[in-house]
Structures are given as structure tokens and as C-alpha cells.
Tab-separated table of C-alpha atoms in Angstrom:
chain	number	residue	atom	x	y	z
A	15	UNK	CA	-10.682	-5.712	-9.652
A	16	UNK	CA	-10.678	-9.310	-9.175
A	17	UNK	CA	-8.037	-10.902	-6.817
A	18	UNK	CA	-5.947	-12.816	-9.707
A	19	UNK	CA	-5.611	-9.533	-11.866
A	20	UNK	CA	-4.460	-7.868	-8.803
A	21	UNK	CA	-2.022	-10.661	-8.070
A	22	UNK	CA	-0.735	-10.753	-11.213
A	23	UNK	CA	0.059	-7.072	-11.475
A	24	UNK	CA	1.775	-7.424	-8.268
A	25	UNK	CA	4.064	-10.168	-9.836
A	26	UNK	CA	4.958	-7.667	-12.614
A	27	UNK	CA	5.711	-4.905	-9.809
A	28	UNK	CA	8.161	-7.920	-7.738
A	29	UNK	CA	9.752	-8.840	-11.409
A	30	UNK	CA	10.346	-4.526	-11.463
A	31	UNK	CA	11.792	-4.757	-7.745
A	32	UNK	CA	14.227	-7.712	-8.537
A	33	UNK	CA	15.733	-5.533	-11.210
A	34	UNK	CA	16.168	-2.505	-8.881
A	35	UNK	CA	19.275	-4.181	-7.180
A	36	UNK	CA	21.231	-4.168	-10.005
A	37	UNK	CA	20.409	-0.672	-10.829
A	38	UNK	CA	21.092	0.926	-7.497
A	39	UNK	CA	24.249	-0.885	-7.920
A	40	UNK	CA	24.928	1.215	-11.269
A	41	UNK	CA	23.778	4.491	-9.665
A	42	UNK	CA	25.776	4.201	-6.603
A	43	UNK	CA	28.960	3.892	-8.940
A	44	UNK	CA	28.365	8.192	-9.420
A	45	UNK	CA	25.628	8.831	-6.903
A	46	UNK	CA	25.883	9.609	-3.050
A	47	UNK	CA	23.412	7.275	-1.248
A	48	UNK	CA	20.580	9.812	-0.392
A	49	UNK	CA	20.984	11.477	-3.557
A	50	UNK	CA	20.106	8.048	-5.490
A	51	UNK	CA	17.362	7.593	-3.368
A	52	UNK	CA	15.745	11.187	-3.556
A	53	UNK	CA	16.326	11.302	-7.424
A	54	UNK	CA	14.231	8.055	-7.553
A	55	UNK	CA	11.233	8.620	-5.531
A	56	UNK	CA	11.340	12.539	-6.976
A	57	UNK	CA	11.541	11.573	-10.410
A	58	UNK	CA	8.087	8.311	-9.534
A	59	UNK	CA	6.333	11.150	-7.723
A	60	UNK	CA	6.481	14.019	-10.230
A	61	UNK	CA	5.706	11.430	-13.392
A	62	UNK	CA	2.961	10.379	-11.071
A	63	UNK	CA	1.797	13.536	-10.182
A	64	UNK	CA	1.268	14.961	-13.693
A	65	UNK	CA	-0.033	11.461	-14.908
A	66	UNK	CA	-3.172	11.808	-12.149
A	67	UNK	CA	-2.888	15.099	-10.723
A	68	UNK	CA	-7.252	15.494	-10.494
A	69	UNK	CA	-6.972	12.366	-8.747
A	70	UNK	CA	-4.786	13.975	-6.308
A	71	UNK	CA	-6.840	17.124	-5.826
A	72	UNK	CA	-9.304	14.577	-3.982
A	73	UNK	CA	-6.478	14.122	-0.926
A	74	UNK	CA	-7.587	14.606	2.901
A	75	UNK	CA	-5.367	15.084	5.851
A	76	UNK	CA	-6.298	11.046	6.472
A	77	UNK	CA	-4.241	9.987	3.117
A	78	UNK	CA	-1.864	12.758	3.936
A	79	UNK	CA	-0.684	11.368	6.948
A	80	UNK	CA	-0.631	8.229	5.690
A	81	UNK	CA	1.157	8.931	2.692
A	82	UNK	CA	3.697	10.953	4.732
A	83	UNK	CA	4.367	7.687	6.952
A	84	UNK	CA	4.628	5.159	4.440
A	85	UNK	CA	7.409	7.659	2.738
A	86	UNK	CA	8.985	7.498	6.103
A	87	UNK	CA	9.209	4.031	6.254
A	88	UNK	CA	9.789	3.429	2.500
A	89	UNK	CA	13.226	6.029	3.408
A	90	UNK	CA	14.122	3.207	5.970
A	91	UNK	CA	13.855	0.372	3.734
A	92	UNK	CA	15.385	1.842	0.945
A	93	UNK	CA	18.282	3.636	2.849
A	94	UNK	CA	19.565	0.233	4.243
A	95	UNK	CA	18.963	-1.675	1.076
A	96	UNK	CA	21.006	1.201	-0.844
A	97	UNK	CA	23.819	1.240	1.692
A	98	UNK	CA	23.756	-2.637	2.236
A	99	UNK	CA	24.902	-2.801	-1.372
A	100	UNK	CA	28.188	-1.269	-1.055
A	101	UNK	CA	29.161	-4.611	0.989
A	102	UNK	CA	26.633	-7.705	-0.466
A	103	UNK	CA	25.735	-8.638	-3.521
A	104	UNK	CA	22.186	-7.941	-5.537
A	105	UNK	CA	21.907	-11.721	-5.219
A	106	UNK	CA	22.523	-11.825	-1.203
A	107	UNK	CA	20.473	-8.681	-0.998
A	108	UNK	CA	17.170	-9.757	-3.121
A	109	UNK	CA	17.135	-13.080	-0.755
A	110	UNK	CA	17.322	-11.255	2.602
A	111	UNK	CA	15.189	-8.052	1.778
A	112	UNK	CA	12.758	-11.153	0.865
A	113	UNK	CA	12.436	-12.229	4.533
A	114	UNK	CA	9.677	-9.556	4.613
A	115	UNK	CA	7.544	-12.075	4.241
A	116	UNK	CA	8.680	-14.397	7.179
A	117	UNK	CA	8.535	-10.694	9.508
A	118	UNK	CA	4.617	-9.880	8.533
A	119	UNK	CA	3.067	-12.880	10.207
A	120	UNK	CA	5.712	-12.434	13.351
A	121	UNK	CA	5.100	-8.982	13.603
A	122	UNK	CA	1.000	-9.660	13.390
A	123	UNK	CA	2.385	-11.668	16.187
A	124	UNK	CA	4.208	-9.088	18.684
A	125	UNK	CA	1.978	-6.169	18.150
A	126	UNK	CA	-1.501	-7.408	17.306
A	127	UNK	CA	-1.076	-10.489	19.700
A	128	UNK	CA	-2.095	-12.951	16.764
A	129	UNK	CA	-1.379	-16.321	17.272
A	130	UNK	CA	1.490	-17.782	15.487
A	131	UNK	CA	0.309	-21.397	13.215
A	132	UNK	CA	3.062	-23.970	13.579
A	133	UNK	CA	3.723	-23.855	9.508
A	134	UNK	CA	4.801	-20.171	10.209
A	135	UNK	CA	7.096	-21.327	12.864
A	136	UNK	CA	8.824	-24.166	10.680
A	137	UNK	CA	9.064	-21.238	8.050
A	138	UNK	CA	10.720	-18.707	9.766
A	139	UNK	CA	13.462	-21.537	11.354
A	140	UNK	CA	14.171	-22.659	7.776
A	141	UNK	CA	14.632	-19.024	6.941
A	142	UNK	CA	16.546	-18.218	10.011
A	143	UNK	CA	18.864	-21.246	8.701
A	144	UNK	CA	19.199	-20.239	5.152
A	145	UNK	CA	20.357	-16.451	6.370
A	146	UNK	CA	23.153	-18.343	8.442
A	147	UNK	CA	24.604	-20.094	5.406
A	148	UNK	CA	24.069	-17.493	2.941
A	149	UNK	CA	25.831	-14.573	5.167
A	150	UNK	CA	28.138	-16.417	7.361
A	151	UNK	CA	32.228	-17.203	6.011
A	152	UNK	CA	34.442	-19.032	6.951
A	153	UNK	CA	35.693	-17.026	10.114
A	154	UNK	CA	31.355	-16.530	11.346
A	155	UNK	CA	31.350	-12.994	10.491
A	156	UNK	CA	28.605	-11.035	8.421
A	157	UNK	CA	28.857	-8.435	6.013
A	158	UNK	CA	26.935	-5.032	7.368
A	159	UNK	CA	25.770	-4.813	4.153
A	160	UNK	CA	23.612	-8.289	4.747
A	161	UNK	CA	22.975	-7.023	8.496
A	162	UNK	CA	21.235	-3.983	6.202
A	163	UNK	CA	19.240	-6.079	4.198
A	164	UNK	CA	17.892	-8.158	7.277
A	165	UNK	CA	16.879	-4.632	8.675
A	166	UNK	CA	15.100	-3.686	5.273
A	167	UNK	CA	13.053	-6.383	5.752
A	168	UNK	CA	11.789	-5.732	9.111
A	169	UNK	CA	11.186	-1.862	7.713
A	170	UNK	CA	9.569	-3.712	4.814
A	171	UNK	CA	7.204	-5.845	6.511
A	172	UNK	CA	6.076	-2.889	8.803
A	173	UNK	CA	5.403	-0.857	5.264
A	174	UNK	CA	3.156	-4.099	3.874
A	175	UNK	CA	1.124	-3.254	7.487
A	176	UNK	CA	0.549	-0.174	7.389
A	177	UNK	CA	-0.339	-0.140	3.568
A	178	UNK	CA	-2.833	-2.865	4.070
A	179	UNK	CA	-4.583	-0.761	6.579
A	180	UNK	CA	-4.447	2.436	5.447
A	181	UNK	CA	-5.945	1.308	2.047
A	182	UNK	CA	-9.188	0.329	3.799
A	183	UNK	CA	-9.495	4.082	4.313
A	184	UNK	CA	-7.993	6.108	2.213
A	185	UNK	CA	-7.637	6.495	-1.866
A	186	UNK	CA	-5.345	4.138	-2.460
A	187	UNK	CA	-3.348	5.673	-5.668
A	188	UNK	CA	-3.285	8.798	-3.994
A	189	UNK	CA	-1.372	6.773	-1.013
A	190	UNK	CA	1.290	5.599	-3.236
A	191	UNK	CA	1.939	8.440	-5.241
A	192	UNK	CA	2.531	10.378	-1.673
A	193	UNK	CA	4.564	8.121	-0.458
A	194	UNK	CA	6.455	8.410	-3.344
A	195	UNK	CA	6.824	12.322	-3.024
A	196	UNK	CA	7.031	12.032	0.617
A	197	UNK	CA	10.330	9.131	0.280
A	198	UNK	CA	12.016	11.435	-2.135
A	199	UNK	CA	11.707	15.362	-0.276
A	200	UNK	CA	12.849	13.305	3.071
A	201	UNK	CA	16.351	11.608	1.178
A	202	UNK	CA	16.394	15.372	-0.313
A	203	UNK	CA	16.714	16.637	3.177
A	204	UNK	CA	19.400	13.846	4.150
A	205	UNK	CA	21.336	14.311	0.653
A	206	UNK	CA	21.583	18.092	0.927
A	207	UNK	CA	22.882	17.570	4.921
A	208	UNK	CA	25.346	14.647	4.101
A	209	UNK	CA	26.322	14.722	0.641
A	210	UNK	CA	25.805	16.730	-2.199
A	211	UNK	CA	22.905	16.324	-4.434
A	212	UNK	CA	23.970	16.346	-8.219
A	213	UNK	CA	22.452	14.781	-11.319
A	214	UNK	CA	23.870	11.640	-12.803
A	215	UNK	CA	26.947	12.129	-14.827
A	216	UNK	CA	26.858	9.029	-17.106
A	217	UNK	CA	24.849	7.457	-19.110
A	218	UNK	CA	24.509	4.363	-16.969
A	219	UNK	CA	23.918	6.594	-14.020
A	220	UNK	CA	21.032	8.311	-16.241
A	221	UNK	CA	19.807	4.318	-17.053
A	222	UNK	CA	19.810	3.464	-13.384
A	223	UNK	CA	17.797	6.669	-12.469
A	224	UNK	CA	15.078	6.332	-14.998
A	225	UNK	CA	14.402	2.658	-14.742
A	226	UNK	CA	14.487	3.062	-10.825
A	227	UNK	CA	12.575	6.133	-10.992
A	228	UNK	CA	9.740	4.653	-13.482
A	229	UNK	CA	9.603	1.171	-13.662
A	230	UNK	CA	10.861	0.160	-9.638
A	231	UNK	CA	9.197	3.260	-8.435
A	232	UNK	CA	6.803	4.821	-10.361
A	233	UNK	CA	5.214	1.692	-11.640
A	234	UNK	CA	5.637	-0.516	-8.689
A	235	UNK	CA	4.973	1.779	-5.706
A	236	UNK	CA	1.568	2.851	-7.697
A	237	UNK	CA	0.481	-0.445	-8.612
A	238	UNK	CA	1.543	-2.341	-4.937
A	239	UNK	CA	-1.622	-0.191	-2.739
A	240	UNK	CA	-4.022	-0.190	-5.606
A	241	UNK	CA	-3.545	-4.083	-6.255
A	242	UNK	CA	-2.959	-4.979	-2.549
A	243	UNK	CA	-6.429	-3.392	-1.935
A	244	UNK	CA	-7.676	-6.787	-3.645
A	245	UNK	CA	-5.736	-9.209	-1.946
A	246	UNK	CA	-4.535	-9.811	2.116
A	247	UNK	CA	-1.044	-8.486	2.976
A	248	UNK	CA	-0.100	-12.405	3.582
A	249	UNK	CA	-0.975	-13.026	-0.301
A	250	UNK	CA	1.269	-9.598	-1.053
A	251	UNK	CA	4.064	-11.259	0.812
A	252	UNK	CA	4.108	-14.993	-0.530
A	253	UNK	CA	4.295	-12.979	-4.406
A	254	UNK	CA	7.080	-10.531	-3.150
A	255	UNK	CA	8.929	-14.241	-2.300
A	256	UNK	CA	9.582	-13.934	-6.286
A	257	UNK	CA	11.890	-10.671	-5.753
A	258	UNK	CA	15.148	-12.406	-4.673
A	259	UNK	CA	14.452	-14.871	-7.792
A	260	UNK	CA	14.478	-11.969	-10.016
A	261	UNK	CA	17.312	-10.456	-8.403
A	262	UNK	CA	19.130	-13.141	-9.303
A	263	UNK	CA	18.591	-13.991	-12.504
A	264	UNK	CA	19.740	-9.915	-12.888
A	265	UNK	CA	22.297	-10.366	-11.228
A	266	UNK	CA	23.578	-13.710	-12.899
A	267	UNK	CA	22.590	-11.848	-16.159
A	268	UNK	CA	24.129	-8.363	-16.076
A	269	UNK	CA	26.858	-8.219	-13.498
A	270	UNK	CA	27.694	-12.328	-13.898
A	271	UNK	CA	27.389	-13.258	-10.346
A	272	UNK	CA	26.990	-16.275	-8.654
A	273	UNK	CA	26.798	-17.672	-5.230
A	274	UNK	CA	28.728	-20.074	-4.172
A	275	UNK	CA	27.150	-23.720	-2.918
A	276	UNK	CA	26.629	-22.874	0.409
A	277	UNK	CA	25.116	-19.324	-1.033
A	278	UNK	CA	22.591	-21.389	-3.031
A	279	UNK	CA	22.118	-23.520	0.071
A	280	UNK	CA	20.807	-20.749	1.666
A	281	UNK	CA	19.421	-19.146	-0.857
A	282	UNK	CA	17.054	-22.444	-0.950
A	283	UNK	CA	16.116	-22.675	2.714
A	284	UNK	CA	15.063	-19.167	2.689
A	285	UNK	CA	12.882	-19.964	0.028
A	286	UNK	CA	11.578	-23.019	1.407
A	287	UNK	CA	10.896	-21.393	4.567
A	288	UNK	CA	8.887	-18.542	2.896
A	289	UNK	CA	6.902	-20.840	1.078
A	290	UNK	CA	6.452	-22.829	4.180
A	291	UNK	CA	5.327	-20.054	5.934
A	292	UNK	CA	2.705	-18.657	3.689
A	293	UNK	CA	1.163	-21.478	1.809
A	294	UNK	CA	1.489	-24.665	4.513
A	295	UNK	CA	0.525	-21.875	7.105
A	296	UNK	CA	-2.798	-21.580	5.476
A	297	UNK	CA	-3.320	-25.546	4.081
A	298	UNK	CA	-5.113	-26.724	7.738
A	299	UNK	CA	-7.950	-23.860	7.956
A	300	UNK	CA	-8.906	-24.500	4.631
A	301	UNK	CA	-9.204	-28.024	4.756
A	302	UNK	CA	-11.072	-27.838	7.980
A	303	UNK	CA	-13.484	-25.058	5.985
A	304	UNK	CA	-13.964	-27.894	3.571
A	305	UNK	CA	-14.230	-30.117	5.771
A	306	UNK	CA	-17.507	-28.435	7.440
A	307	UNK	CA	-21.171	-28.920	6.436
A	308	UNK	CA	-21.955	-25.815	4.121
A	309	UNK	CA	-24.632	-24.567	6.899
A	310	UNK	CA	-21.804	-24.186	9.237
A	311	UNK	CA	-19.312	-22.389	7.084
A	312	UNK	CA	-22.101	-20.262	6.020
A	313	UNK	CA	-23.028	-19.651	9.692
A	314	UNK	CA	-19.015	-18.283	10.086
């Protein structure tokens, strides 16, 4: 697969993801938190199953354990996003779960002991600004819910990681239709200890569970390891920038809200600061590759 085709069908899986705010928000309406979550990843995993199930006879303990991490950390992710939405919008939640991509470089930083390009660092202060106006009121205080979706991201970013390497290694549907199955028996667990787990009971519950379950789920989760297997995890970050975009435009579009100035304010410097980040981050060793006789970039 060629980098642009796998780029592009990562764009179609952030376009899914910016819709799936709006639909948790319907299936929390009759849904326990848990049981939204496990009746989402259950529902990707068994479509996914049956749709490639000799693909998955080919699974070793090395995608197994891999697959049963990832589900881990997609539980994380998607247990503060789902919770963070009882107190935030899908607008203020697309734009903060989209700091993922300002936490990949930084964590590359902290654990691997990369070093940190200035670009990244004028990024992730824009960013750091545009979460202050887009969370704080009037009286300083932030909603949990936001607090959530900052924490999401951080859960997020480690999950973009860990996919990029385990790929390298491992069959990469097979790793994100376990993950799938792995996310959904874990929030079973939770559900059946906290809450208790029941089917939808209206029809926009049953609308929020299948487009969750298939498109955000099935569809992206499958798609997001095979196509990321073309591209960096940098390059899967700048595209899931687009999510909070999509978000709102869903959430201008179906539930009619809108930020206020100060919201869109900050909605723009986090923006800024991923683009900053990825792209600017990236402008000086290229130009210095193109810079160099073709002997010497040859030589690297």
C-alpha cells in the first residue's frame, strides 16, 4: 500500500471518530458508561471476527499480547472520553482528545529520550494556551469532563506508540480486531461490576450502538494499524488533528452547538499548535536533506 492511500483511509477513519462524540452522547442518554463501551467494541469485534476469521486463525501469543494491551489502553481512552461527556461538549471534547498529537512527540521525549525540535515546543505552548481558553470560565475552574478528555489524550498518544511498534511485528488486522475484542470483554467485566449491562432500549440508542460499533469501531479501529503500517505515527497524528474538526461540524449539525468566542479562540490555538507541531517540526530536516549534495544524502 502506498503511503497516500494509507493516509487517506486514515482521514476517512478520523471523519468516523469525529462522529463518535455525538453518538456516545445519544447512547449515554439509556446506556450505563461501561455498558456503551462494551456493546461497541463487542459488537466491532464479533462483525470483525466473522468478516476475517481465517485471518485470525494465523494469531501467535506475540499479537495476542499485543492485542490484549492495546484493548487495555483503548478501555482508558475510551472510558474517560465516555465519562468526560456527561460534563463537556462533543465540540470541547473532539478538540482536547485531539491533543494526542501534541503528547506523541513529548512522550517520544520522556521515555525514549528523543530530542524535542523547537517547532514542537512552540506547538505544544500554543496548544497548552488554546486548552486554557477553551476550558477555563469565568471563575478559572474546569469541567472534569474536559480534565477527562486531556487524560484521553495522553492514553491516546500512548495507544498511537504502541500500535506503531507492535505493527512492525505482528499481523496488523489481526492487532486491531483483538484489540477490539479485548476493549469490549474488559468494559464487560467493569459493566457487569458497576452497572448493569442491558441492550439499548430506543431506537436512537440502537443508532448510536451500530454506527459506534461499525463505522467508529469496526471500520476505524481495523483500518488505523493496517494503514498506519504505511505511514510514521507522527503522520497518524497530524491526520487525527482533523477529528475535533469533524466533531464539530457534528456537533454544530445534529445537537446545534456552538462555542462561544473565547471557545473558538481556543479551539484555533489548539489547532495552530498541532499543526505547528507536526508540519513546522519537520520543515528544517527536510530542507537541510535538500539542501545536501545527492552523494551525501545517499551516504545517510
Amino acid at each position: 500500500m502506498k503511503p497516500l492511500k494509507a493516509e487517506l483511509m486514515l482521514i476517512v477513519v478520523t471523519m468516523f471518530w469525529g462522529s463518535s462524540y455525538i453518538f456516545m452522547k445519544m447512547g449515554l442518554d439509556t446506556l450505563g458508561e461501561f455498558n456503551l463501551i462494551a456493546l461497541r467494541f463487542g459488537l466491532a469485534f464479533v462483525l470483525a471476527a466473522i468478516l476475517f476469521h481465517k485471518r485470525l486463525r494465523r494469531i501467535d501469543l506475540r499479537t495476542l499480547k499485543y492485542g490484549a494491551l492495546l484493548g487495555f489502553l483503548l478501555l482508558f481512552v475510551f472510558t474517560c472520553i465516555t465519562f468526560g461527556l456527561k460534563t463537556t461538549t462533543t465540540s470541547n471534547a473532539g478538540f482536547l482528545v485531539a491533543l494526542t498529537v501534541i503528547f506523541v512527540p513529548l512522550i517520544d521525549v520522556l521515555v525514549f529520550r528523543k530530542r524535542v525540535a523547537p517547532p514542537q515546543i512552540f506547538g505544544a505552548v500554543l496548544a497548552i494556551s488554546g486548552i486554557g481558553l477553551l476550558t477555563l470560565n469565568s471563575s478559572l475552574h474546569v469541567q472534569p469532563g474536559d480534565l477527562l478528555c486531556i487524560l484521553s489524550a495522553v492514553f491516546y498518544a500512548v495507544q498511537i506508540l504502541v500500535t506503531g511498534k507492535a505493527v512492525k511485528t505482528c499481523d496488523s488486522l489481526n492487532i486491531g480486531i483483538l484489540q477490539l475484542g479485548f476493549a469490549g470483554g474488559y468494559a464487560l467485566v467493569l459493566s457487569a461490576v458497576f452497572e448493569t449491562p442491558s441492550l439499548p432500549s430506543s431506537m436512537p440508542g440502537w443508532i448510536a450502538i451500530l454506527a459506534l460499533g461499525i463505522l467508529c469501531s469496526a471500520c476505524g479501529f481495523i483500518l488505523q494499524p493496517v494503514a498506519q503500517k504505511y505511514t510514521t505515527p507522527t503522520r497518524t497524528g497530524l491526520i487525527f488533528s482533523l477529528e475535533p474538526v469533524f466533531a464539530a461540524f457534528f456537533g454544530f449539525w445534529f445537537a446545534g452547538e456552538q462555542l462561544s468566542m473565547q471557545g473558538y479562540t481556543g479551539a484555533a490555538l489548539v489547532l495552530l499548535g498541532i499543526v505547528a507541531s507536526e508540519l513546522l517540526g519537520k520543515m528544517p530536516l527536510n530542507a537541510n536533506m535538500n539542501r545536501m549534495p545527492r552523494k551525501r544524502r545517499a551516504d545517510l
